[in-house]
Short mmCIF file of C-alpha atoms in Angstrom, two decimals:
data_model
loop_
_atom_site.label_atom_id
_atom_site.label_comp_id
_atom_site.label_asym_id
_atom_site.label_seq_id
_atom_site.Cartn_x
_atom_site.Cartn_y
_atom_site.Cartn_z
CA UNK H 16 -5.44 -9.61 2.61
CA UNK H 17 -5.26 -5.83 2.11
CA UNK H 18 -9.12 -5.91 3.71
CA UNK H 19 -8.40 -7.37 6.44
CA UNK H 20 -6.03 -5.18 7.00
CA UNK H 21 -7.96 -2.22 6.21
CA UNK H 22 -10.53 -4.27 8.85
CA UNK H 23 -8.26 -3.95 12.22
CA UNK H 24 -7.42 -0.28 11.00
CA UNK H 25 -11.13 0.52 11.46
CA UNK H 26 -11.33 -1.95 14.08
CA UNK H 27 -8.54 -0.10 15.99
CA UNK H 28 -10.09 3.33 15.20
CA UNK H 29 -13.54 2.40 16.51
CA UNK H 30 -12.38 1.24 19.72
CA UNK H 31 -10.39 4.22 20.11
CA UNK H 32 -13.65 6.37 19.64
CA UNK H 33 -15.45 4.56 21.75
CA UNK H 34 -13.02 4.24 24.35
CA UNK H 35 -12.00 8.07 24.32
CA UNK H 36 -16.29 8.64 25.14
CA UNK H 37 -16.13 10.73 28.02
CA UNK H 38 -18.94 8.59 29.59
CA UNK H 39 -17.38 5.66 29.24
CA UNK H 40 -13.73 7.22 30.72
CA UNK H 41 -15.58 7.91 33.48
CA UNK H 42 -16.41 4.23 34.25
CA UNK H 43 -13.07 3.61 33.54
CA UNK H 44 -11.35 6.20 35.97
CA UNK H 45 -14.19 5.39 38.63
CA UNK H 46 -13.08 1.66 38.98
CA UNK H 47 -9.51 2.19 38.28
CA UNK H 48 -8.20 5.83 40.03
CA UNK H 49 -8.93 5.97 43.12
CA UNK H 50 -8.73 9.53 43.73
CA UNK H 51 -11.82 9.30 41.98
CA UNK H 52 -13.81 6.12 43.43
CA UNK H 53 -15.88 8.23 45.48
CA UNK H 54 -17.78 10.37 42.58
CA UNK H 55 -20.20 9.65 40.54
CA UNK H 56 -20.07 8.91 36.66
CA UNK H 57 -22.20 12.11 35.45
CA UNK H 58 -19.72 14.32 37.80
CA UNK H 59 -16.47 12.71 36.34
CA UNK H 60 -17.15 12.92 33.17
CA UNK H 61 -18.78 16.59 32.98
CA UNK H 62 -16.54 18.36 35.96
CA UNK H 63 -13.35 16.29 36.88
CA UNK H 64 -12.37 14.84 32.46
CA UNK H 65 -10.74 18.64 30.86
CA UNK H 66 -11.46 19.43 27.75
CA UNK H 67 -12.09 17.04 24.69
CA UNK H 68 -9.36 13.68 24.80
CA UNK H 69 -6.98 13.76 22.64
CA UNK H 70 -7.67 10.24 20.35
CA UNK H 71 -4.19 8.97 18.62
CA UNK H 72 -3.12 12.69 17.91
CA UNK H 73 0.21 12.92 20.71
CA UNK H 74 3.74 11.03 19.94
CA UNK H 75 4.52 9.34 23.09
CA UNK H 76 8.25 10.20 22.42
CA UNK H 77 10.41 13.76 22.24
CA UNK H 78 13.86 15.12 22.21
CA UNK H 79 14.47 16.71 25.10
CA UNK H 80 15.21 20.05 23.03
CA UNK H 81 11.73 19.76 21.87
CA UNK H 82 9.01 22.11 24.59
CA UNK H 83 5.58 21.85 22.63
CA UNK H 84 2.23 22.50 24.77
CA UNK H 85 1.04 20.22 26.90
CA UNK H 86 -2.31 22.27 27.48
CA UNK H 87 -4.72 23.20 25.31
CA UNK H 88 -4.68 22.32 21.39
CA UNK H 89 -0.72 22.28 21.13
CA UNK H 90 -0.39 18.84 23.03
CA UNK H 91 2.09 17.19 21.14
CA UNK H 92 5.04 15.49 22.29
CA UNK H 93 7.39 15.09 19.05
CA UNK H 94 10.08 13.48 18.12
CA UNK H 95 12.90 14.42 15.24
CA UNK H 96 15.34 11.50 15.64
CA UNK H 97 12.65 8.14 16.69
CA UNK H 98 9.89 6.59 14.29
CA UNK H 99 6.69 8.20 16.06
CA UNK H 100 4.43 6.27 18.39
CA UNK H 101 1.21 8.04 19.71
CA UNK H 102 -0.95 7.29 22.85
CA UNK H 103 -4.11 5.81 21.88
CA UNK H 104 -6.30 8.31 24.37
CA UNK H 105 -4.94 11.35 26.35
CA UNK H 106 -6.33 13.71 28.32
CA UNK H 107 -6.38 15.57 31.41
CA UNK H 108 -8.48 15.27 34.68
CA UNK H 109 -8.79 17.16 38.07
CA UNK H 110 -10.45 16.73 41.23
CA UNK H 111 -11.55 20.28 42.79
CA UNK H 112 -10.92 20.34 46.40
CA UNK H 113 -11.01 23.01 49.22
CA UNK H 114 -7.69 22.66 49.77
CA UNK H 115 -5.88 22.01 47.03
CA UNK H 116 -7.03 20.28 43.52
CA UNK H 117 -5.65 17.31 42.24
CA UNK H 118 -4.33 17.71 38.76
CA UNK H 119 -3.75 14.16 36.81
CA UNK H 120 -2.61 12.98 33.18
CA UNK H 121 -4.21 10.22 31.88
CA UNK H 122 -3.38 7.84 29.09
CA UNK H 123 -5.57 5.08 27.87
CA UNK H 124 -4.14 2.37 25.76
CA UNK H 125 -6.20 -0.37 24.22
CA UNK H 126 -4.16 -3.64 23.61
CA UNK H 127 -5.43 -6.77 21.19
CA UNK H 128 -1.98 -8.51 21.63
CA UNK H 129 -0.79 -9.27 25.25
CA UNK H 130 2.38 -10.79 23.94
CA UNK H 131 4.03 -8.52 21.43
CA UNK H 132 7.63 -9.73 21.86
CA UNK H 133 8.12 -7.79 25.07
CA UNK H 134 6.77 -6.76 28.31
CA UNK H 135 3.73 -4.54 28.17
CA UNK H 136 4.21 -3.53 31.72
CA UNK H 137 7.45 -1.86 30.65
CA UNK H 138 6.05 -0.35 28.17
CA UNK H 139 3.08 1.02 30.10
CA UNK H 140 5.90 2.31 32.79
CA UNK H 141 7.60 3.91 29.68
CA UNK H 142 4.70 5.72 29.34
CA UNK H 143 4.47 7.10 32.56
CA UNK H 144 7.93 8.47 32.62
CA UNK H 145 7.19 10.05 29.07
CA UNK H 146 4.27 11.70 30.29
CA UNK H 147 5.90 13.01 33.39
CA UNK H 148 9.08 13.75 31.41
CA UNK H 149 6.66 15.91 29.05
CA UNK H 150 5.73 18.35 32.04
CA UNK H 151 8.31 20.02 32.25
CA UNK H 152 8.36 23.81 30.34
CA UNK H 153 4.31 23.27 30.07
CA UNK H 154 3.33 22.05 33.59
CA UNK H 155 6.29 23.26 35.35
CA UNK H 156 9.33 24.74 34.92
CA UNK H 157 13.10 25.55 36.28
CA UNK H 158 13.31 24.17 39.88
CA UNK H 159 9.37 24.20 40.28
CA UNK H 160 8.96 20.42 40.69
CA UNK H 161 5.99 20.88 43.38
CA UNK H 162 4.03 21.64 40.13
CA UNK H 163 4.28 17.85 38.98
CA UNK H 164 1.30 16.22 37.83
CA UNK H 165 0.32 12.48 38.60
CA UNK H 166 -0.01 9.97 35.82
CA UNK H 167 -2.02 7.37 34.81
CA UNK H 168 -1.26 5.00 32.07
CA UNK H 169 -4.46 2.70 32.07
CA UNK H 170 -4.23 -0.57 29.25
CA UNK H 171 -7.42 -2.59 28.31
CA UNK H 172 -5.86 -5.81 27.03
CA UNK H 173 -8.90 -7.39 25.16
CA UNK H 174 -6.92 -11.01 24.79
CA UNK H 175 -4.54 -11.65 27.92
CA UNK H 176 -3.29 -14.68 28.96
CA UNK H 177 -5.52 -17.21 30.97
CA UNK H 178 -3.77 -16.13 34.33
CA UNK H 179 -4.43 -12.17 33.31
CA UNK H 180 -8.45 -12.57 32.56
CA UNK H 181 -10.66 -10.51 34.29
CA UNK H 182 -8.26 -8.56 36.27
CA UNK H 183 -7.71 -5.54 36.86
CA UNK H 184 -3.83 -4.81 38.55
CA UNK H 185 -2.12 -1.14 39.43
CA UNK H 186 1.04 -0.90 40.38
CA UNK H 187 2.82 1.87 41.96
CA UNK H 188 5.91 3.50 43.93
CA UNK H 189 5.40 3.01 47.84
CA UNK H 190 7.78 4.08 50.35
CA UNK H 191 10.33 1.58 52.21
CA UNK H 192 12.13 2.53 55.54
CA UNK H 193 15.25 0.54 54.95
CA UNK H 194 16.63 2.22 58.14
CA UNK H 195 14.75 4.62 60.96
CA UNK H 196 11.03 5.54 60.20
CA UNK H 197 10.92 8.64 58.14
CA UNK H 198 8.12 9.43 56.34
CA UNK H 199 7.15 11.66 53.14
CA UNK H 200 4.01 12.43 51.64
CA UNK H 201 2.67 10.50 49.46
CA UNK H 202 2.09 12.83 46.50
CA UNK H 203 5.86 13.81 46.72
CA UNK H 204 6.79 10.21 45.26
CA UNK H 205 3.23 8.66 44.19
CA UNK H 206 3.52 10.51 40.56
CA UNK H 207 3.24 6.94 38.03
CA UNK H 208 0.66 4.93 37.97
CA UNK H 209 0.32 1.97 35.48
CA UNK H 210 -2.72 -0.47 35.18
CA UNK H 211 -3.73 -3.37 33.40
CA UNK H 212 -7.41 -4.17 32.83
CA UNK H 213 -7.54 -7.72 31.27
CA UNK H 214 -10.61 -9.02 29.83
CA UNK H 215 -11.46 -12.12 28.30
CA UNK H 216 -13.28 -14.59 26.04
CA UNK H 217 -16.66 -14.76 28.19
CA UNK H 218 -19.84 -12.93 26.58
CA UNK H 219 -20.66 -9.91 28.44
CA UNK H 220 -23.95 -11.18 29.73
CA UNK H 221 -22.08 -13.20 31.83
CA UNK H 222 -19.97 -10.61 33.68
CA UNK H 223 -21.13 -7.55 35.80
CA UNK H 224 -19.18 -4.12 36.63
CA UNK H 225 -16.82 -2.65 34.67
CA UNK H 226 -15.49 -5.95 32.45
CA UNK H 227 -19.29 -6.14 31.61
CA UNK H 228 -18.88 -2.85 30.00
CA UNK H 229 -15.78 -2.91 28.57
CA UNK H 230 -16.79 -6.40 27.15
CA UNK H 231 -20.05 -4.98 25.78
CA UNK H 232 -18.42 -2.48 24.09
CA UNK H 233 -15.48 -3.58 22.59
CA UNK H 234 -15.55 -7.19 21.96
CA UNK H 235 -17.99 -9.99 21.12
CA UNK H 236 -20.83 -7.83 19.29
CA UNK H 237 -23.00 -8.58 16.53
CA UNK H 238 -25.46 -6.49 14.46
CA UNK H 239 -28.39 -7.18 16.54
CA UNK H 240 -26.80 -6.66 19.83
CA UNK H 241 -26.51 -3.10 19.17
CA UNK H 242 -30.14 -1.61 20.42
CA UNK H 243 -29.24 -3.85 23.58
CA UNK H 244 -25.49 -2.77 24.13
CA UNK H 245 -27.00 1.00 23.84
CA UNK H 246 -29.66 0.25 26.38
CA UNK H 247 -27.51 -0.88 28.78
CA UNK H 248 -25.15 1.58 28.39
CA UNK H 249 -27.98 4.57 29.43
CA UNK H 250 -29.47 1.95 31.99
CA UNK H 251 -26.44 0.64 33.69
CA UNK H 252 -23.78 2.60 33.52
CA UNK H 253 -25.07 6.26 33.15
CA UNK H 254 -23.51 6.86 29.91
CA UNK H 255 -24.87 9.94 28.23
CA UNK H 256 -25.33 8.87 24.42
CA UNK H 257 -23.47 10.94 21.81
CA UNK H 258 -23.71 10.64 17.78
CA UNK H 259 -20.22 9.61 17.98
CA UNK H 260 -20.59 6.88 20.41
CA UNK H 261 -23.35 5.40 18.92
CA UNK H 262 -21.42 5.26 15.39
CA UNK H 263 -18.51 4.07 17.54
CA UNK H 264 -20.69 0.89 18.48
CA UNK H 265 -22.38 0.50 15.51
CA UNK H 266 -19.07 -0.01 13.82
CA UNK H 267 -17.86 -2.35 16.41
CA UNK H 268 -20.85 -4.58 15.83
CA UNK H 269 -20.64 -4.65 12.15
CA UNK H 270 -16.74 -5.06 11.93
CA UNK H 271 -17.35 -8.62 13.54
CA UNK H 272 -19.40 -9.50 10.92
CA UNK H 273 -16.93 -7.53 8.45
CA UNK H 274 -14.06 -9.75 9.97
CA UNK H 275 -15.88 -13.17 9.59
CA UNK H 276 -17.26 -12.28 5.89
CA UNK H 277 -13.64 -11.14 4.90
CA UNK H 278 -12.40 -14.75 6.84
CA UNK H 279 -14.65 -16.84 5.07
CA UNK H 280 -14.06 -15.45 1.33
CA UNK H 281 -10.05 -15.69 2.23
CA UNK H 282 -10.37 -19.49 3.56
CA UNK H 283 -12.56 -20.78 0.72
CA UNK H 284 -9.87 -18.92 -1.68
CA UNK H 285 -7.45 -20.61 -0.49
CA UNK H 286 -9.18 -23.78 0.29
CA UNK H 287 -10.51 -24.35 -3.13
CA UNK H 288 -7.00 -24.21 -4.42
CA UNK H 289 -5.72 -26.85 -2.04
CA UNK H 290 -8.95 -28.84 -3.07
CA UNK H 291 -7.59 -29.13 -6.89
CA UNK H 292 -5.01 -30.84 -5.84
CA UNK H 293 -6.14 -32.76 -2.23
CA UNK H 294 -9.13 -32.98 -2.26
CA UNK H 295 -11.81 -30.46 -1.25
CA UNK H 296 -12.02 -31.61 2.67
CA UNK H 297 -8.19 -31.13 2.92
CA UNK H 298 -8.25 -27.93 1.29
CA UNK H 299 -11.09 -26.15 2.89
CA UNK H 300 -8.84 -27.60 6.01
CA UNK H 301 -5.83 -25.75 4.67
CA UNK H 302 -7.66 -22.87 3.49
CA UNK H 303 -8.78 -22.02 7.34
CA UNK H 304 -5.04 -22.57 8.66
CA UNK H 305 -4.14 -19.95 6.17
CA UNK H 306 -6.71 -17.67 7.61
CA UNK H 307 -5.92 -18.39 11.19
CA UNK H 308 -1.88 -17.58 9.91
CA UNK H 309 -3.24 -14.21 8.08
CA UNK H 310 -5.40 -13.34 11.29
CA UNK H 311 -2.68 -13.83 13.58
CA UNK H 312 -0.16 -11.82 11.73
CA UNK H 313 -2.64 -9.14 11.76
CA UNK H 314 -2.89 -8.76 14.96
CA UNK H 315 -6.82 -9.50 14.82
CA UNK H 316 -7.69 -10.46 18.52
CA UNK H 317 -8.52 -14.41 19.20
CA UNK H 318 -12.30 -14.32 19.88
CA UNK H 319 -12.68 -12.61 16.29
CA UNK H 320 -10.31 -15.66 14.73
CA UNK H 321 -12.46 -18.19 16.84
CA UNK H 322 -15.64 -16.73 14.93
CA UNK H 323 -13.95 -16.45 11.74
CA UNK H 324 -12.41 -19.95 11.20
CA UNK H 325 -14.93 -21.65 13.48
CA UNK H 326 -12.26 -23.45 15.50
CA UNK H 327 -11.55 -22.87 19.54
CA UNK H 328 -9.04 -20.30 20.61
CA UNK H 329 -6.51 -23.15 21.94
CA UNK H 330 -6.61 -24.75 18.55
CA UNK H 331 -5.69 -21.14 16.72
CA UNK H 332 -2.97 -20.85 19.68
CA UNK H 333 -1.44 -24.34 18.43
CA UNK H 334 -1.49 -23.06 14.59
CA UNK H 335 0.31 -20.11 15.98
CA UNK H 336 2.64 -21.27 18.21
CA UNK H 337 3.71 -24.57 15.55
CA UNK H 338 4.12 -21.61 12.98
CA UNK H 339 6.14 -19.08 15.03
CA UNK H 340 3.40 -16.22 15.19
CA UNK H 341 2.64 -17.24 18.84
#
């Protein structure tokens, strides 16, 4: 199964490309942040996004004697003692004002399994404190905690639950008079900000907005969607193409197709082998259970399964769940 392994590596890499676009960011932080609701796509991405993101590059987590650069190229955040875990996208935005501007951190984190064996909320929360904990002897420093940046940790979970699809939820600190009626400002406690944008199993034709994009882009492709995906992308969503985004969706087209042809040649393997012995209906039978169990153990997301093996995503659910993978 090593190729289908080396599969949801490339898989994984292509999304991150495509996702890290500075185009397509923009779509992402208009819908999502709402310090930036009000501006348009070409002025997010060009003015407010800083610098190049930083694509799988920064360890989310670091001793606390460890002070490496949070600006500029030196924007990692090591660790000597813990295995090391990286943010899938990070990068920095800011909103000029008259004022004052507004200075944010953003991670982006895209998620094929919505139940890892733990909370994903927590772990999007244990972002946020990472990424505020990181600011301090780069973004601030000594008693300077006015300097604090707000952060964003932002998850696209491409296979949710069927009470998560197509929804889009942020959650944040608010303040709660428990007695009297004081009042701070809001930017002096609203510093962490996680979301979670599920998607779902529809085609994107049928959805509009932002899961239309994020649908188009990074799940249920084929070869010969890719002039049309493009398209729509310049059309629709003022995306600005780049060499690297259109390789970035030219590979997610084609790794579909790489995922079922890798499928296919696995099942008949191991269906031909059952056949010796059970017959060849029972065996081809076996041979895609096998595959659904070697999908599912790598991770690969549901709607890629469904096309594989040919069966409906509550069927692959069953094979899971009756086989402990689920």
């Amino acid at each position: 199964m090593h190729t289908i392994e080396a599969t949801k590596k490339s898989y994984d890499a292509a999304c991150k490309e495509v996702l890290a676009d500075r185009y397509i960011l923009a779509n992402i932080l208009k819908e999502c942040v709402e310090e930036f609701s009000g501006e348009s796509i070409d002025y997010i991405a060009t003015v407010c996004i800083q610098g190049s993101p930083e694509i799988g590059t920064i360890p989310v987590r670091a001793d606390e004697s460890v002070r490496l650069q949070l600006e500029g190229l030196n924007t990692e955040d090591t660790s000597l003692t813990e295995a090391v875990v990286h943010y899938d996208i990070r990068f920095r935005a800011i909103l000029p004002r008259e004022e004052r501007s507004i200075k944010l951190i953003i991670n982006v984190e895209a998620q094929n399994n919505f139940s890892p064996g733990y909370s994903l909320l927590k772990r999007a929360m244990y972002y946020c404190c990472r990424l505020v904990s990181a600011q301090y002897g780069t973004v601030f420093t000594h008693s300077s905690y006015d300097d604090m940046e707000k952060v964003y940790s932002i998850w696209i979970c491409t296979n949710p639950g069927a009470q998560w699809e197509y929804t889009i939820t942020k959650y944040a600190m608010q303040e709660c008079n428990l007695i009297g009626k004081a009042q701070a400002r809001p930017e002096e406690y609203d510093l962490i900000v996680p979301i979670m944008v599920c998607l779902g199993k529809k085609k994107y034709r049928e959805l509009q907005g932002l899961f239309r994009l994020l649908n188009m882009v990074l799940i249920h492709q084929n070869r010969n969607d890719r002039n049309e995906v493009l398209n729509e992308l310049k059309d629709h969503y003022n995306v600005v193409m780049t060499p690297n985004l259109e390789k970035g969706v030219a590979q997610m087209c084609n790794l579909s197709e790489g995922v079922y042809q890798d499928g296919v040649a696995y099942g008949l393997e191991q269906g031909l082998e059952q056949g010796l012995e059970q017959g060849l209906e029972q065996g081809l039978a076996q041979g895609r259970r096998e595959t659904v169990l070697a999908l599912l153990q790598e991770k690969m997301p549901l709607d890629l399964i469904a096309r594989v093996t040919k069966l409906s995503a509550e069927k692959i659910q069953d094979i899971g769940k009756l086989n402990g993978i689920l």
